mmCIF file of N, CA and C in Angstrom:
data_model
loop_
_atom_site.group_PDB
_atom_site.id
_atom_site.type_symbol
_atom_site.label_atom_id
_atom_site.label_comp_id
_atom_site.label_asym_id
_atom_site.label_seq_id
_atom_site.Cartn_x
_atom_site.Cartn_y
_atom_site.Cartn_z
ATOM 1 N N UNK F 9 -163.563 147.698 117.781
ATOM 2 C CA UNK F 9 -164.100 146.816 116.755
ATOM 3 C C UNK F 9 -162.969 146.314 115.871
ATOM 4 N N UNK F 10 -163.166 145.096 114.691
ATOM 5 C CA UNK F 10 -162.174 144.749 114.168
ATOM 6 C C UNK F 10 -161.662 145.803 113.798
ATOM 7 N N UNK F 11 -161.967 146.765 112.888
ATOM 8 C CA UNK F 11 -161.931 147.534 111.984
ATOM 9 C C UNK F 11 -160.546 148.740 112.586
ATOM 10 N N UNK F 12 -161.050 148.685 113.869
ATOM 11 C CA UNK F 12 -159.548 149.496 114.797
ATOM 12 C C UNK F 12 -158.176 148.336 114.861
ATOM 13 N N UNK F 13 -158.711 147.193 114.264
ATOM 14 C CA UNK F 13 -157.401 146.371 114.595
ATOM 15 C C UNK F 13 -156.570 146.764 113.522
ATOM 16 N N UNK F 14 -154.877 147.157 113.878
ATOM 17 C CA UNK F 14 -153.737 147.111 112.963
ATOM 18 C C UNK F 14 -152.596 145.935 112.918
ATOM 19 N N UNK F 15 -152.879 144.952 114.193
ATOM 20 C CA UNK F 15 -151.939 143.607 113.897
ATOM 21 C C UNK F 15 -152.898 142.717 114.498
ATOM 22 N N UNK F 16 -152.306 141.365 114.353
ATOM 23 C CA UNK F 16 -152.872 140.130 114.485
ATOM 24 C C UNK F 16 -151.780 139.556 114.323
ATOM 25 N N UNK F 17 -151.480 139.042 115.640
ATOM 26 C CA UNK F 17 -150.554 137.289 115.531
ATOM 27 C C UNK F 17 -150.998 136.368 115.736
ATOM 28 N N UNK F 18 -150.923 135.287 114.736
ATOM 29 C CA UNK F 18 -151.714 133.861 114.848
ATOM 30 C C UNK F 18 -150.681 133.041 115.170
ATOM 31 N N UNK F 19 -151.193 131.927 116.147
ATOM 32 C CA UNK F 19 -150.443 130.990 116.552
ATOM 33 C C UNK F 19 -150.951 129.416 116.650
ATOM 34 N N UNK F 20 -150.651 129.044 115.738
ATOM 35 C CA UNK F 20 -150.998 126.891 115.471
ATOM 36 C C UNK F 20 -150.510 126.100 116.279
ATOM 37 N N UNK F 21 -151.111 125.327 116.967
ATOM 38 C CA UNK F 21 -150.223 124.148 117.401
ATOM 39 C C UNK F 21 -150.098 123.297 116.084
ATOM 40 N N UNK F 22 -151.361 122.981 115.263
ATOM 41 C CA UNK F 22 -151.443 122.039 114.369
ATOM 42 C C UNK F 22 -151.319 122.597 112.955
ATOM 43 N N UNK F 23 -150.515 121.685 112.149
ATOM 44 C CA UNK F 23 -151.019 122.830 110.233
ATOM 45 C C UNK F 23 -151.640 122.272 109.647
ATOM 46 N N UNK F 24 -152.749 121.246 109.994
ATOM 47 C CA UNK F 24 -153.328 120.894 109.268
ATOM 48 C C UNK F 24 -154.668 122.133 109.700
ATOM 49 N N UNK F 25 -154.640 122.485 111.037
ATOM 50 C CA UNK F 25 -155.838 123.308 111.538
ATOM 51 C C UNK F 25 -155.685 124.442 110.582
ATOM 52 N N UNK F 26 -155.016 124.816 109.689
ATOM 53 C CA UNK F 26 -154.881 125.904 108.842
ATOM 54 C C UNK F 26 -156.391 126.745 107.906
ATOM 55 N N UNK F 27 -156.505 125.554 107.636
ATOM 56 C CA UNK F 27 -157.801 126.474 106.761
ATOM 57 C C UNK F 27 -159.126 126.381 107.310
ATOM 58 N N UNK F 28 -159.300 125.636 108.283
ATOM 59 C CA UNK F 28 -159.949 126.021 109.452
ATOM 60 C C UNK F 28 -160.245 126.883 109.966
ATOM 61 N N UNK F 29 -158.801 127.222 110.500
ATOM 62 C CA UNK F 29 -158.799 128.707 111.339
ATOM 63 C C UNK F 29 -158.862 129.876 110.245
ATOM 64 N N UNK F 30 -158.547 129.626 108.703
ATOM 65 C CA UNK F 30 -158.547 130.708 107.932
ATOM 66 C C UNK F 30 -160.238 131.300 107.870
ATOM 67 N N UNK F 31 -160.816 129.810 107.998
ATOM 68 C CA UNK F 31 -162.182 130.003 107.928
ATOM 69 C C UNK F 31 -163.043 130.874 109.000
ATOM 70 N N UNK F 32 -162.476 130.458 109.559
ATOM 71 C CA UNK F 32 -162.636 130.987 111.507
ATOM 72 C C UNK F 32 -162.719 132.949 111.451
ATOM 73 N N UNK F 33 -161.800 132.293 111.144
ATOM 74 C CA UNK F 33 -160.895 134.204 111.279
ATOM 75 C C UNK F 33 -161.857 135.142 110.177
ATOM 76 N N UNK F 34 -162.146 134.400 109.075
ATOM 77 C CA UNK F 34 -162.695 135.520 108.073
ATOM 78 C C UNK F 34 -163.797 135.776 108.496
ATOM 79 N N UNK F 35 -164.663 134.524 109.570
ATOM 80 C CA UNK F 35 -165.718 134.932 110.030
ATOM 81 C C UNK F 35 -165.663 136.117 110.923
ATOM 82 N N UNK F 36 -164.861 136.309 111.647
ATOM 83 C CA UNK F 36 -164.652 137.611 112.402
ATOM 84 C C UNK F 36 -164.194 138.988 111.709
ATOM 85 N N UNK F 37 -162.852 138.533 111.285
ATOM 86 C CA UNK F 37 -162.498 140.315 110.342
ATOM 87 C C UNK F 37 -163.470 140.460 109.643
ATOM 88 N N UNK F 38 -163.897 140.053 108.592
ATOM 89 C CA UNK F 38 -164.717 140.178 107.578
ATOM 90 C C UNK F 38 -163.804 141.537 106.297
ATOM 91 N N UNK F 39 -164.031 142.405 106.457
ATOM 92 C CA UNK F 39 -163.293 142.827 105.186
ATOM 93 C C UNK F 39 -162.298 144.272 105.477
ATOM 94 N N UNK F 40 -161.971 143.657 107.199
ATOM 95 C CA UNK F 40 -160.857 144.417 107.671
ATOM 96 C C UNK F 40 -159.492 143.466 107.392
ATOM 97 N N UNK F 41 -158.731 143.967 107.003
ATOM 98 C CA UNK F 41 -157.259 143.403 106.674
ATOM 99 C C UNK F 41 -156.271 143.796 107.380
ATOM 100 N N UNK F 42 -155.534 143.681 108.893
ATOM 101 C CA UNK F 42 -155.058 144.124 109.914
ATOM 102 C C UNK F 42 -153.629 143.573 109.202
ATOM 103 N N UNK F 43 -152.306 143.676 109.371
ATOM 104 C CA UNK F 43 -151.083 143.278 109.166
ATOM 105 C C UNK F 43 -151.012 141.934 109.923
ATOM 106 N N UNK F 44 -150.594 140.887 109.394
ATOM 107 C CA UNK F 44 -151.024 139.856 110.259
ATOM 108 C C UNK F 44 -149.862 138.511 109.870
ATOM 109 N N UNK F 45 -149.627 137.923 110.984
ATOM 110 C CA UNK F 45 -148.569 136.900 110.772
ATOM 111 C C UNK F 45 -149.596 135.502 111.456
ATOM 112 N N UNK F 46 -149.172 134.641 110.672
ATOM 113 C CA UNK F 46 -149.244 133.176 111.105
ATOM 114 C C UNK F 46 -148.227 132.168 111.900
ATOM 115 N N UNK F 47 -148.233 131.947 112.704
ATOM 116 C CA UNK F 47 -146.623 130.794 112.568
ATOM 117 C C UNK F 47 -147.422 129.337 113.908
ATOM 118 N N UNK F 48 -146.761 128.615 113.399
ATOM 119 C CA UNK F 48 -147.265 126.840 113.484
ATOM 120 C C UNK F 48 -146.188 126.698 114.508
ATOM 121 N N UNK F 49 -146.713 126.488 115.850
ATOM 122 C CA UNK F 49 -145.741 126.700 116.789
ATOM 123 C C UNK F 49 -145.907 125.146 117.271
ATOM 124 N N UNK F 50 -144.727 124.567 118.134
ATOM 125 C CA UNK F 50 -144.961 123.346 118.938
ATOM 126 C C UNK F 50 -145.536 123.406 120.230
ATOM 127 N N UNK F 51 -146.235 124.317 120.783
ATOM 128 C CA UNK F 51 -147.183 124.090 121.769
ATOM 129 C C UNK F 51 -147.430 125.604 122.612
ATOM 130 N N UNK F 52 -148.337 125.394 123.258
ATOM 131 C CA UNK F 52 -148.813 126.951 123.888
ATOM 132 C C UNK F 52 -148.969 126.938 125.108
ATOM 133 N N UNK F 53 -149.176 127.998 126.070
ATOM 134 C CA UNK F 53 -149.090 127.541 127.453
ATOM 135 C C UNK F 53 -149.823 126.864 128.303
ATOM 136 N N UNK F 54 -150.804 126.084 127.563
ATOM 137 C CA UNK F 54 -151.204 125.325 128.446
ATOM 138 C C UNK F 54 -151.677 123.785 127.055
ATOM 139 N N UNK F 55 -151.456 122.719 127.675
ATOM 140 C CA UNK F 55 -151.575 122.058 126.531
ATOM 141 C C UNK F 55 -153.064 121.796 125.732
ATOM 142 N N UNK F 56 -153.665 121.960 126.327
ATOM 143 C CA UNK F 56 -154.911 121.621 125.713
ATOM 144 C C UNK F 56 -155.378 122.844 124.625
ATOM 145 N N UNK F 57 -154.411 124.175 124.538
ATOM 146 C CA UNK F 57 -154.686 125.280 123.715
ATOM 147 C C UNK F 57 -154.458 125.047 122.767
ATOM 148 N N UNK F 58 -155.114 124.776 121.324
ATOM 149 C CA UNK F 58 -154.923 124.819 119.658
ATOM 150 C C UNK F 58 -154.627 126.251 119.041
ATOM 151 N N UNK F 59 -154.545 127.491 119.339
ATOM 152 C CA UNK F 59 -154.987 128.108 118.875
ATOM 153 C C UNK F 59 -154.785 129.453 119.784
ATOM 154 N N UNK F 60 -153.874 130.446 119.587
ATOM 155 C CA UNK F 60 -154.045 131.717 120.458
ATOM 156 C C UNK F 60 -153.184 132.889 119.206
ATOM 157 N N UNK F 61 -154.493 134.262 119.641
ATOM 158 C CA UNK F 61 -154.370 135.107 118.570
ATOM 159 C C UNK F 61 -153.818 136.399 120.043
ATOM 160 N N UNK F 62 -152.997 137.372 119.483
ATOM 161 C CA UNK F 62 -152.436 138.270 119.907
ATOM 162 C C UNK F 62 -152.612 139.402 118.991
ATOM 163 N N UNK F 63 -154.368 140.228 119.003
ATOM 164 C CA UNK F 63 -154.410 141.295 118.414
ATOM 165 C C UNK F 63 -153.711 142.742 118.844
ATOM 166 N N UNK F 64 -153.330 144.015 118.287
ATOM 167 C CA UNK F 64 -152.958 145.128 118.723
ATOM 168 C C UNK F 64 -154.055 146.186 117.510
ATOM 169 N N UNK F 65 -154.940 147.244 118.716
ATOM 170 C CA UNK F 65 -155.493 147.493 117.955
ATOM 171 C C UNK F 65 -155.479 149.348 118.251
ATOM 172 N N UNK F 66 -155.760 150.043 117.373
ATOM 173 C CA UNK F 66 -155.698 151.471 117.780
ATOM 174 C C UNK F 66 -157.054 152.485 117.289
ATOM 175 N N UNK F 67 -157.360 153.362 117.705
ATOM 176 C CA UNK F 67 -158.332 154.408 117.536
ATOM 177 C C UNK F 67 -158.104 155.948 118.350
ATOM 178 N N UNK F 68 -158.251 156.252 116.780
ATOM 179 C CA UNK F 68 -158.015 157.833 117.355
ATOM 180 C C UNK F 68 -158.779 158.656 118.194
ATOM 181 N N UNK F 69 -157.912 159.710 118.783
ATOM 182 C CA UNK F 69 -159.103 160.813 119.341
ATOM 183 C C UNK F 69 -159.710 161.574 118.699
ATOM 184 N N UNK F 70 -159.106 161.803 117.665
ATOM 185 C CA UNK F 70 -159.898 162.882 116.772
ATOM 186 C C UNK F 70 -158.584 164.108 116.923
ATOM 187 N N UNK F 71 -157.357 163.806 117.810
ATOM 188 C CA UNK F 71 -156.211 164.946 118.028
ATOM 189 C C UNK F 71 -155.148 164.547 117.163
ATOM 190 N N UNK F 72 -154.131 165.435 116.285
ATOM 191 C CA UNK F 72 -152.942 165.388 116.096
ATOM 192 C C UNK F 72 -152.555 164.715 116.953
ATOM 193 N N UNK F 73 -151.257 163.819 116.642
ATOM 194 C CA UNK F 73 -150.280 163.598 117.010
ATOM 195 C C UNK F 73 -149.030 164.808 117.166
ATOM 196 N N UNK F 74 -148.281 165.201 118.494
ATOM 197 C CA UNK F 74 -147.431 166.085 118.370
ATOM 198 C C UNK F 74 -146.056 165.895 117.382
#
């Protein structure tokens, strides 16, 4: 669930799509706050993509770490 997410990379083709996607996004986290970067890139791998997020997310077992 969001709530296991600890990063988020956001990636723009466009900056005007900015508060858009801010809008976007809050609809999903909601009042999880993951470490998270933005950056307004000149294009993605395929052209017709606006928009690609690269979450990393974690959940414990319930074990120490050694």
């Amino acid at each position: 669930s969001v709530a296991n997410l600890v990063k988020v990379n956001n990636f723009l083709v466009r900056p005007n799509d900015m508060a858009a996607y801010a809008t976007v996004r809050a609809g999903y986290l909601g009042d999880a706050r993951p470490a998270s970067t933005v950056l307004i890139v000149q294009a993605l791998a395929k052209p017709q993509w606006l928009v690609e997020v690269d979450a990393v997310a974690w959940k414990s077992d319930g074990q120490e770490l050694a």
